Short mmCIF file of C-alpha atoms and ligand atoms in Angstrom, two decimals:
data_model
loop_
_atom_site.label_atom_id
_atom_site.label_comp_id
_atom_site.label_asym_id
_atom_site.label_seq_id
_atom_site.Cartn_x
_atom_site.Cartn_y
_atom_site.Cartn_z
CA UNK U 1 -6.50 -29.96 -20.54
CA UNK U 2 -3.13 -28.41 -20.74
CA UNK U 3 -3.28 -26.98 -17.13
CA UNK U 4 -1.75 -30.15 -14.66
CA UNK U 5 -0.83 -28.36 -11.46
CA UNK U 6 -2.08 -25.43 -10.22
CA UNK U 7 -0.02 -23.00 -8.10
CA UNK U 8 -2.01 -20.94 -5.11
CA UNK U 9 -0.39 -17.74 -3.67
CA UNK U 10 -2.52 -17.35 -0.22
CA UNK U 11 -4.91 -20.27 1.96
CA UNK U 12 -7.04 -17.62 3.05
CA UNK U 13 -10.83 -17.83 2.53
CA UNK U 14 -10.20 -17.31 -1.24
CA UNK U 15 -6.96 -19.38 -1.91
CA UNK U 16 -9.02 -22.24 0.01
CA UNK U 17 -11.41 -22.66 -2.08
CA UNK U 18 -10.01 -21.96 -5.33
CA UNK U 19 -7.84 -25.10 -4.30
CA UNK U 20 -10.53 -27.00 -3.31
CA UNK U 21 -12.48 -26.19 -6.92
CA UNK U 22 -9.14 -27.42 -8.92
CA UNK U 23 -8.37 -30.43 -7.17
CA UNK U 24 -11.79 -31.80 -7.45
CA UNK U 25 -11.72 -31.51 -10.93
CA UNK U 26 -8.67 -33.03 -10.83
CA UNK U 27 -6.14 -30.94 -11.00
CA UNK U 28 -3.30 -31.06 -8.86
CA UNK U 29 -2.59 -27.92 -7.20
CA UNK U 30 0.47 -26.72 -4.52
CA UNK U 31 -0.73 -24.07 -2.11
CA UNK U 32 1.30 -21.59 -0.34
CA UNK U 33 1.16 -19.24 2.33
CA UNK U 34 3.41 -17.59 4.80
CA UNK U 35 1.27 -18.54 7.71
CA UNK U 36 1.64 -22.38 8.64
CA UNK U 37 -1.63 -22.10 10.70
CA UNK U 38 -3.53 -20.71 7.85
CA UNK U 39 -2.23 -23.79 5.44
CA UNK U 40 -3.29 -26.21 7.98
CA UNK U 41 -6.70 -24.43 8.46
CA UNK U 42 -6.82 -24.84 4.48
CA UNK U 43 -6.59 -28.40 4.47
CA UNK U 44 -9.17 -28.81 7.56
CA UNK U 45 -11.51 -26.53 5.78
CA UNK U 46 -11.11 -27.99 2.10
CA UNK U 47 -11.75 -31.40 4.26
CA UNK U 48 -14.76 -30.17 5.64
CA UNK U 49 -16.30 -28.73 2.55
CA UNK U 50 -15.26 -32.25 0.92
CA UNK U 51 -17.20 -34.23 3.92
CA UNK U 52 -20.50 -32.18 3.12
CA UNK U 53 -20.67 -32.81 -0.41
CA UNK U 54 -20.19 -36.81 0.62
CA UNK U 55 -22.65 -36.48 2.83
CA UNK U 56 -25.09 -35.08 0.87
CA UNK U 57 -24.26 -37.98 -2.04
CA UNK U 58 -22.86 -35.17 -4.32
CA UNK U 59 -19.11 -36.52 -4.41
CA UNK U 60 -18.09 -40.18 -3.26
CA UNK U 61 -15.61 -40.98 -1.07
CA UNK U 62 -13.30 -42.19 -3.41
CA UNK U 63 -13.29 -38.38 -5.37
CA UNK U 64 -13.16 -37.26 -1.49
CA UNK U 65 -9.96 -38.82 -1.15
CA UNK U 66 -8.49 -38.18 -4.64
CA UNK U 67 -9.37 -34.61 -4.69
CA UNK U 68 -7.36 -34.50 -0.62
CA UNK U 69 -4.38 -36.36 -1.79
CA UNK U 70 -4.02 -33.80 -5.04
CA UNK U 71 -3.57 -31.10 -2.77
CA UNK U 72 -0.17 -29.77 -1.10
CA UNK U 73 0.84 -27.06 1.25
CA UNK U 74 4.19 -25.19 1.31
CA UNK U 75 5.52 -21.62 2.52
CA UNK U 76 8.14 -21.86 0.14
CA UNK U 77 7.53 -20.68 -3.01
CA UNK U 78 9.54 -22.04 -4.98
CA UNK U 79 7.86 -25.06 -4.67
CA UNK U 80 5.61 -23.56 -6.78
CA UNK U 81 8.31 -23.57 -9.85
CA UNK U 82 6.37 -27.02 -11.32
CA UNK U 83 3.09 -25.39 -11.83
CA UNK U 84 1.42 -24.71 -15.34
CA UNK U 85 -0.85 -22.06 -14.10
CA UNK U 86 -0.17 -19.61 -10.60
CA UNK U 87 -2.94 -17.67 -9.47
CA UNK U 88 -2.27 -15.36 -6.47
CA UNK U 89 -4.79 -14.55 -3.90
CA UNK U 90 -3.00 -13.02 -0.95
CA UNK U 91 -4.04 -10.22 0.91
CA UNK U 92 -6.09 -7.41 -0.93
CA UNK U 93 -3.15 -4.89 -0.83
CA UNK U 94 -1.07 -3.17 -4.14
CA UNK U 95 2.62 -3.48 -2.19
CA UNK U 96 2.45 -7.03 -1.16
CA UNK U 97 0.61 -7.95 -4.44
CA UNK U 98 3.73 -6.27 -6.56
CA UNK U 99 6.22 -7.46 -4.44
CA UNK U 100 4.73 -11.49 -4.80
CA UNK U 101 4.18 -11.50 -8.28
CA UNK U 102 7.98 -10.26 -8.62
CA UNK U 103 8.97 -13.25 -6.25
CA UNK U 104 6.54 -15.75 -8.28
CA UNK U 105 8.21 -14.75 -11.99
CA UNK U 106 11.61 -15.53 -10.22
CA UNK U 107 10.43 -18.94 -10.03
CA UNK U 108 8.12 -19.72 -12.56
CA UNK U 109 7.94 -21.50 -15.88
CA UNK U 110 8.29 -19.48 -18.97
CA UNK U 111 5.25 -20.98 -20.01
CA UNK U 112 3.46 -20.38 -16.43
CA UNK U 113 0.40 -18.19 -16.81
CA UNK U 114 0.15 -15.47 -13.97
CA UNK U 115 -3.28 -14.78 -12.46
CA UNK U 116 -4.72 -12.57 -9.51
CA UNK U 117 -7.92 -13.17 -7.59
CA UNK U 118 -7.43 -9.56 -6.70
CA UNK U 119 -11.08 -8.11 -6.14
CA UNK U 120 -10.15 -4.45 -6.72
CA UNK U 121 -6.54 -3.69 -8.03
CA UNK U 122 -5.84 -2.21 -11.59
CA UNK U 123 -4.76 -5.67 -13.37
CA UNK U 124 -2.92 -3.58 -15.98
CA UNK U 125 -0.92 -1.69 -12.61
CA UNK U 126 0.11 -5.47 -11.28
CA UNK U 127 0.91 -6.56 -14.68
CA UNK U 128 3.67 -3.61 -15.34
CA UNK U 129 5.38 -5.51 -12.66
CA UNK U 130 6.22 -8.46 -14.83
CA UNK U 131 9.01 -8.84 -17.01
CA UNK U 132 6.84 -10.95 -19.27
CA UNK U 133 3.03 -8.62 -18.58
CA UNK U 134 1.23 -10.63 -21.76
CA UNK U 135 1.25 -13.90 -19.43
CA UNK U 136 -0.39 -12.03 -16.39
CA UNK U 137 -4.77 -11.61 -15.88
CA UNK U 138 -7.09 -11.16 -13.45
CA UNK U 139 -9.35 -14.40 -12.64
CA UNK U 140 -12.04 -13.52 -10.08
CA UNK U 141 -13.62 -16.13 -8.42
CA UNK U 142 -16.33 -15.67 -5.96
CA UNK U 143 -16.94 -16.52 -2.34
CA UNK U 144 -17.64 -19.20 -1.36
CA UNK U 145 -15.65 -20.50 -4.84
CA UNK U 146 -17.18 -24.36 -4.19
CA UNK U 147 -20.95 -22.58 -4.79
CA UNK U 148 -20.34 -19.38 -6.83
CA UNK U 149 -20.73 -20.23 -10.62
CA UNK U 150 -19.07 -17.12 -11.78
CA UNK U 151 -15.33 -16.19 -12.91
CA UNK U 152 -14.73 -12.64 -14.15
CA UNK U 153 -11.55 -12.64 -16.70
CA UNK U 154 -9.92 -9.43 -16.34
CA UNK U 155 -7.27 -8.23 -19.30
CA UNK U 156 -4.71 -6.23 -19.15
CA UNK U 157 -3.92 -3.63 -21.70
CA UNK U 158 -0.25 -5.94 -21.76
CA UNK U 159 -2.51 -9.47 -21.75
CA UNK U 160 -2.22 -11.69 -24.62
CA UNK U 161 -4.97 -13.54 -26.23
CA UNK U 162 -3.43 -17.34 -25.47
CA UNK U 163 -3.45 -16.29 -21.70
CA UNK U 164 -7.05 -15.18 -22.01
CA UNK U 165 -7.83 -18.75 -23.96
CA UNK U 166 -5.82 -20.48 -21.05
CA UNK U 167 -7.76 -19.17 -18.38
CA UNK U 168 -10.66 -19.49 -20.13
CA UNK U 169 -10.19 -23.44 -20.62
CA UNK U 170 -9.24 -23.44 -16.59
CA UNK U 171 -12.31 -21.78 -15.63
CA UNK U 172 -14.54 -24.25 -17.81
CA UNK U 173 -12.46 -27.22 -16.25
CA UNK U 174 -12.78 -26.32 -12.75
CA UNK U 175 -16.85 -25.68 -13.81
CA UNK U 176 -17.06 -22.27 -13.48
CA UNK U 177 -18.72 -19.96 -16.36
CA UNK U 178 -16.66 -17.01 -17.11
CA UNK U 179 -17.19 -13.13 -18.53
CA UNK U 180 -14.55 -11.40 -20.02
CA UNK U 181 -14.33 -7.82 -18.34
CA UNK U 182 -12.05 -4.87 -19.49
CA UNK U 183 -9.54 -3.59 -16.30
CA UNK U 184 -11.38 -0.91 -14.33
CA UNK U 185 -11.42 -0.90 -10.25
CA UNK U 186 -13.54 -3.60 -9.26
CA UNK U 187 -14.19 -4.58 -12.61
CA UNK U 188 -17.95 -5.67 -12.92
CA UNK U 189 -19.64 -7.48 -9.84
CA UNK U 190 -17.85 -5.66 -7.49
CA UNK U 191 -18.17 -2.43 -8.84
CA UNK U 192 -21.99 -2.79 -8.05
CA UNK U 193 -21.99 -5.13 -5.31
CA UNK U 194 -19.08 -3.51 -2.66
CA UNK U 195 -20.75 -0.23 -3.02
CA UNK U 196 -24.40 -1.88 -1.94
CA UNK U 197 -22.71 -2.89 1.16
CA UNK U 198 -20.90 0.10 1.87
CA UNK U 199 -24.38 1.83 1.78
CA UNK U 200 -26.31 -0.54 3.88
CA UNK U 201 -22.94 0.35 6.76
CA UNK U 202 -23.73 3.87 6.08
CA UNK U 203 -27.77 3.37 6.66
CA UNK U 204 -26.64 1.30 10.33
CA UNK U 205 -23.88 4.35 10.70
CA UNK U 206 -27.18 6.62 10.69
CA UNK U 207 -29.16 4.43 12.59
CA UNK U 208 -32.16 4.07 10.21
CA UNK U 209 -32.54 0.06 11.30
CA UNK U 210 -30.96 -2.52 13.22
CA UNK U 211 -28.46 -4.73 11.42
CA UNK U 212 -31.14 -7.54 11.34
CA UNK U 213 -33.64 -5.23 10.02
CA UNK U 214 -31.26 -4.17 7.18
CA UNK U 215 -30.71 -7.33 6.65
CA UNK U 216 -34.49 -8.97 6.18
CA UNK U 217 -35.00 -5.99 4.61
CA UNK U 218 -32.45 -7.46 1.40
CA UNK U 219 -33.16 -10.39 1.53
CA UNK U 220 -37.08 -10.37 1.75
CA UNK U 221 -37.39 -6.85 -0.21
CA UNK U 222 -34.89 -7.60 -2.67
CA UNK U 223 -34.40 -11.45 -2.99
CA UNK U 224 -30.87 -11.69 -1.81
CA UNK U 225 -29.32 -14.75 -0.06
CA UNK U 226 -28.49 -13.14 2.38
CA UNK U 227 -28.53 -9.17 3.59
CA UNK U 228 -26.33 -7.11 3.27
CA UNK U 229 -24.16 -7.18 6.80
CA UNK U 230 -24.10 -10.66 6.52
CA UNK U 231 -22.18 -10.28 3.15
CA UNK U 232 -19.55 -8.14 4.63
CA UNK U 233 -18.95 -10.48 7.10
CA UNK U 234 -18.63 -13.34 4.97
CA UNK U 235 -16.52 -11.29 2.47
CA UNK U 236 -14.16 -9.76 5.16
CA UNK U 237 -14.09 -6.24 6.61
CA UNK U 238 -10.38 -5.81 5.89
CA UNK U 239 -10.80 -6.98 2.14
CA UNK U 240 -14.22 -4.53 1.92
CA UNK U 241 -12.68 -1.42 2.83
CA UNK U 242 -9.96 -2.20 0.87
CA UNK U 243 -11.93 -2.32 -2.32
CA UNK U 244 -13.59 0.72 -1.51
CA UNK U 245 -10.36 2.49 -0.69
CA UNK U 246 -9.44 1.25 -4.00
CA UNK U 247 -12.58 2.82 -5.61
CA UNK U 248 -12.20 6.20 -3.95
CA UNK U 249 -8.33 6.80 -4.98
CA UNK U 250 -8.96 5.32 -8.45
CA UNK U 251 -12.22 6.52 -9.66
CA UNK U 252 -11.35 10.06 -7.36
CA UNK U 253 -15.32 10.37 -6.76
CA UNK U 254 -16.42 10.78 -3.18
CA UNK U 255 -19.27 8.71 -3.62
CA UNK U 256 -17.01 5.49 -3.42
CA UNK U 257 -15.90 6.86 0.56
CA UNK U 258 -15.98 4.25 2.96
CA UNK U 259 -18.55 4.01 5.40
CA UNK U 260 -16.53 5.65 8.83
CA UNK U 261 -18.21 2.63 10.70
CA UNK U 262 -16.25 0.00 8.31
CA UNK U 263 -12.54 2.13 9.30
CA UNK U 264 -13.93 1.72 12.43
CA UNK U 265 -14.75 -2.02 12.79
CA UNK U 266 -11.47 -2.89 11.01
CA UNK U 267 -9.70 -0.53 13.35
CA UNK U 268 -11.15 -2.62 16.03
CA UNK U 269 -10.18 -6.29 13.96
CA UNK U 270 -13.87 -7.19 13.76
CA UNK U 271 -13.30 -8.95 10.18
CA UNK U 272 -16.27 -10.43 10.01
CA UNK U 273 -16.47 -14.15 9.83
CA UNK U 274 -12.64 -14.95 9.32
CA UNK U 275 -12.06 -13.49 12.86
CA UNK U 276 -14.99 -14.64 14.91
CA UNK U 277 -16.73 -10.97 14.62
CA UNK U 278 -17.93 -8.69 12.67
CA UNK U 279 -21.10 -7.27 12.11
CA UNK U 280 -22.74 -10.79 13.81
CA UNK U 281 -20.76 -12.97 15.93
CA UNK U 282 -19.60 -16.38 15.09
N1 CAA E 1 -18.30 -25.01 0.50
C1 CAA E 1 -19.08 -25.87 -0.17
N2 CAA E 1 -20.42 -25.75 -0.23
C2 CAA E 1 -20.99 -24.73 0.44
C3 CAA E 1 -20.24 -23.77 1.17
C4 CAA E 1 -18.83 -23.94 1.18
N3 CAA E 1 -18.02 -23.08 1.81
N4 CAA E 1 -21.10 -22.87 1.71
C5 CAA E 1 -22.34 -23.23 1.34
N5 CAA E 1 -22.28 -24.35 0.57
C6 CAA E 1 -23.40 -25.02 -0.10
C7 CAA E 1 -24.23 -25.79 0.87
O1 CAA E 1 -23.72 -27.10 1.04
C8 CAA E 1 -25.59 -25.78 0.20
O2 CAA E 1 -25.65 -26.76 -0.83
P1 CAA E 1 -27.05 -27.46 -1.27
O3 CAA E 1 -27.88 -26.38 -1.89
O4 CAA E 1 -26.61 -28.50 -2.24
O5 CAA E 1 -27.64 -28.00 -0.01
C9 CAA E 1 -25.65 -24.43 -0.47
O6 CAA E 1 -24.28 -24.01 -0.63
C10 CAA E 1 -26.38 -23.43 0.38
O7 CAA E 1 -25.74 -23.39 1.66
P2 CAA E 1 -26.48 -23.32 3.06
O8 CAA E 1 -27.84 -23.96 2.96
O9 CAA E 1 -25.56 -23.81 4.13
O10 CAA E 1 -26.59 -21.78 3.36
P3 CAA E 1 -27.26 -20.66 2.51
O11 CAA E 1 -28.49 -21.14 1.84
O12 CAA E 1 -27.30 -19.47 3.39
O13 CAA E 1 -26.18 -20.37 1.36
C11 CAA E 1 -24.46 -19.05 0.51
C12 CAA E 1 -24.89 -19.94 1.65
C13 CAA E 1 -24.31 -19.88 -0.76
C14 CAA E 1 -23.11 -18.46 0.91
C15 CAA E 1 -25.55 -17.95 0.29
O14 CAA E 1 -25.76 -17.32 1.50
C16 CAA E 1 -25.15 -16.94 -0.74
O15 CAA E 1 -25.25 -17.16 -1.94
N6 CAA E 1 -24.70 -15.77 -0.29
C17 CAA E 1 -24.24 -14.68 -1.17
C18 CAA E 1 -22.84 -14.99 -1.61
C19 CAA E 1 -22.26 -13.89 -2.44
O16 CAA E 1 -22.89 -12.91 -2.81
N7 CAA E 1 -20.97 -14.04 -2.75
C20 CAA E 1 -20.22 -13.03 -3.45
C21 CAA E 1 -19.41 -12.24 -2.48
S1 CAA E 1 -18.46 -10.95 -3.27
C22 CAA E 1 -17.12 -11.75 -3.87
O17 CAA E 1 -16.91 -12.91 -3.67
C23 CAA E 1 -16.17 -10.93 -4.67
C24 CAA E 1 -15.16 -10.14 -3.97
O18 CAA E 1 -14.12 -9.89 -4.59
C25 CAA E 1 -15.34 -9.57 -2.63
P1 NAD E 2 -7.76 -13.76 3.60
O1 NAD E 2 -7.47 -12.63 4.53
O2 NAD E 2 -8.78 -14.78 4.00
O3 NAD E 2 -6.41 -14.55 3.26
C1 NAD E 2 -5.26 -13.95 2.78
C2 NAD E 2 -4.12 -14.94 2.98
O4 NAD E 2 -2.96 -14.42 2.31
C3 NAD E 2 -3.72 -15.16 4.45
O5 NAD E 2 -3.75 -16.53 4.76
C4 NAD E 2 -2.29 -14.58 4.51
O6 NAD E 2 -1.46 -15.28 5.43
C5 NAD E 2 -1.85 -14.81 3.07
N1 NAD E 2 -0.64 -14.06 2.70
C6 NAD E 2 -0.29 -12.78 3.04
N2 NAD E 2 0.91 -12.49 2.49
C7 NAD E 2 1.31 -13.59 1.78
C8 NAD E 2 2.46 -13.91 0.98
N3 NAD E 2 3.45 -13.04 0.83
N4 NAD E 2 2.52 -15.14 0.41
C9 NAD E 2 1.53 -16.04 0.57
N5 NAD E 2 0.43 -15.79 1.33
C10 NAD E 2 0.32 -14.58 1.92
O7 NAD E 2 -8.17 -13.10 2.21
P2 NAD E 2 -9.16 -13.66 1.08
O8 NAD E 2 -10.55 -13.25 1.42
O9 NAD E 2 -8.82 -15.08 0.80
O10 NAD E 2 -8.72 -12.76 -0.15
C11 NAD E 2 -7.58 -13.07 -0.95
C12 NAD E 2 -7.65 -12.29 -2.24
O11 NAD E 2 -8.85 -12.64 -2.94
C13 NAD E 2 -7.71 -10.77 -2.05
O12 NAD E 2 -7.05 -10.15 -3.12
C14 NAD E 2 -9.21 -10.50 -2.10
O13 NAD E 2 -9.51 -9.18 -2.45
C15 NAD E 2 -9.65 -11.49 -3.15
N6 NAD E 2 -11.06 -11.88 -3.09
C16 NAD E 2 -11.70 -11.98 -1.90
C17 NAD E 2 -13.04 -12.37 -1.89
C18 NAD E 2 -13.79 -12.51 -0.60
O14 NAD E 2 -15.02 -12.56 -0.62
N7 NAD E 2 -13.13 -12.56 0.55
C19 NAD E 2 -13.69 -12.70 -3.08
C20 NAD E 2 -12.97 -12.61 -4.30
C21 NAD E 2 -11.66 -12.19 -4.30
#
C-alpha cells in the first residue's frame, strides 16, 4: 500500500482507535493532541484494547508489540509533516476544525491526503478551507473503530477521484468496508441513528419510562446492542448535541431540535462514558 504513516489530529475516543486500527495493520501512525493526559490515556487504552485481543488468542504477542512500537504521540504538529495520509478527529466543532486543517496544510506533504472523522460537519464547508480542497474527504469511522466494520467516504463537491481511491485503499487496509456517501449533515448513519437517540432523550424528558426501560425496550424490541441511552453515553453527550445542533442549523427543520434534557446534561458535563457520567454511571 502506498499509505506508510498515518497522521492523527485528536487521542480522544475516536483518534484512539483509529490509531489503534492502522497500526495493527501495520501502518505506522504519529498521533497528536493538545492534551498530554489525553495522549498518554491513548497509549494506555490502545494497550488495553491490544491485551484483550491477546487474551482472547485473536492477535499474538509479537503483533501486540509491533502494532505498540508503530505508534507515537506528539502535541506538536508538525511532527506530523512525514505522514502520507492525516486524518483529523478533534473535537466535533466547525471553528477549531477550520482553524486545524489550516495549521495541518502548513505542514503537510503536497502529496498528503486530508481527512476528517467529523460526524456532522459539511465536508465541502471544511474543504473551502484548503488551499489544495481536491486532497481533503470525510472518512467516518465508527465507535468503537477496533469492532465497527463500517467507514462512510464522504466527497466534497472540491474532492478528487485519486483522494477517494486513496482512502478507499486505506479503509480496505486497515479492514474496514467502506460506502461512498454524497456531503449532507450527518451524511448516512448518523443522519438516522443521532436522531433515534435524540428521541429516546425526549421520551425520558417526558417521562414515558425509566432509562433502563427505554433501554430493554431497544434492545429486546428492536434487536440493538445496546439501547439507546447507553449509545449516547458511549458516543459522548458533547459530540451528540453537537450533531444535532448541526442538523437543526443545516437542514433548518425543527424536527432535528435537541432534546432540552441533552443541553441540559452537557450543561452539567455529564458526557457520558468519557467523563465518568452520563445517562449511567461508570
Ligand atoms: N476495543 C476492542 N474490542 C472491543 C472494544 C474496544 N473498545 N469494545 C468491545 N470490543 C469487542 C469485545 O472484545 C468483544 O469481542 P468478541 O465478540 O470477540 O468477544 C465484542 O467487541 C463485544 O464486546 P463486549 O462483549 O465487551 O460488549 P458488547 O457485547 O456489549 O459489545 C459493543 C460492545 C460492540 C460496543 C456493542 O455494544 C455495540 O455494538 N454497540 C453499538 C455500537 C454502535 O452503534 N456504534 C456506533 C455509534 S455512532 C458512531 O460511531 C458515529 C458517530 O459519528 C457518532
Ligand atoms: P473526544 O472528546 O473523545 O476527543 C477529542 C480530542 O480532541 C480530545 O482529546 C481533545 O484534547 C482533542 N483536541 C481538541 N483540540 C485539538 C487540537 N487543536 N489539536 C489536537 N487535538 C485536539 O472526541 P471523539 O469522540 O474522539 O470525537 C472526535 C471526532 O470524531 C469528532 O469530530 C466526532 O464528531 C467524531 N466522531 C465521534 C464518534 C463517537 O462516537 N464519539 C464517532 C465517529 C466520529
Amino acid at each position: 500500500m502506498s499509505i506508510k504513516i498515518v497522521g492523527i489530529i485528536g487521542s480522544g475516543l475516536m483518534g484512539t482507535g483509529i490509531a489503534q486500527a492502522c497500526a495493527t495493520a501495520g501502518i505506522d501512525v504519529i498521533v497528536r493532541d493538545i492534551d498530554p493526559a489525553a495522549l498518554k490515556r491513548c497509549i494506555e487504552s490502545v494497550s488495553s484494547g491490544l491485551a484483550r485481543l491477546v487474551a482472547k488468542q485473536k492477535l499474538t504477542e509479537e503483533a501486540k508489540t509491533a502494532a505498540l512500537a508503530a505508534i507515537r504521540t506528539t502535541t506538536d504538529i508538525k511532527d506530523l509533516s512525514g505522514a502520507d495520509f492525516i486524518i483529523e478527529a478533534a473535537t466535533e466543532n466547525l471553528a477549531l476544525k477550520q482553524k486545524i486543517l489550516q495549521e495541518v496544510e502548513a505542514i503537510a506533504a503536497p502529496s498528503c491526503i486530508i481527512a476528517t472523522n467529523t460526524s456532522s460537519v459539511s465536508i465541502t464547508k471544511l474543504a473551502a478551507t484548503l488551499a489544495q480542497p481536491g486532497r481533503f474527504v470525510g472518512m467516518h469511522f465508527f465507535n468503537p473503530v477496533p469492532v465497527m466494520a463500517l467507514v462512510e467516504i464522504i466527497r466534497a463537491i472540491q474532492t478528487t477521484d485519486a483522494t477517494v481511491a486513496l482512502t478507499e485503499e486505506l479503509a480496505r487496509t486497515v479492514g474496514k468496508t467502506s460506502i461512498g456517501v454524497k456531503n449532507a449533515p450527518g451524511f448516512v448513519v448518523n443522519r438516522i441513528l443521532c436522531p433515534m437517540i435524540n428521541e429516546a432523550i425526549f421520551v425520558l424528558q417526558e417521562g414515558l419510562a425509566s432509562m433502563e426501560e427505554i433501554d430493554a425496550g431497544m434492545k429486546l424490541g428492536a434487536n440493538h446492542p445496546i439501547g439507546p441511552l447507553a449509545l449516547a453515553d458511549l458516543v459522548g453527550l458533547d459530540t451528540l448535541l453537537a450533531v444535532m445542533n448541526v442538523f437543526y442549523s443545516d437542514f433548518k427543520d425543527p424536527k432535528y431540535r435537541p432534546a432540552p434534557l441533552l443541553q441540559e446534561m452537557v450543561d452539567a458535563g455529564y458526557l457520558g462514558r468519557k467523563s465518568g457520567r452520563g445517562f449511567y454511571k461508570y
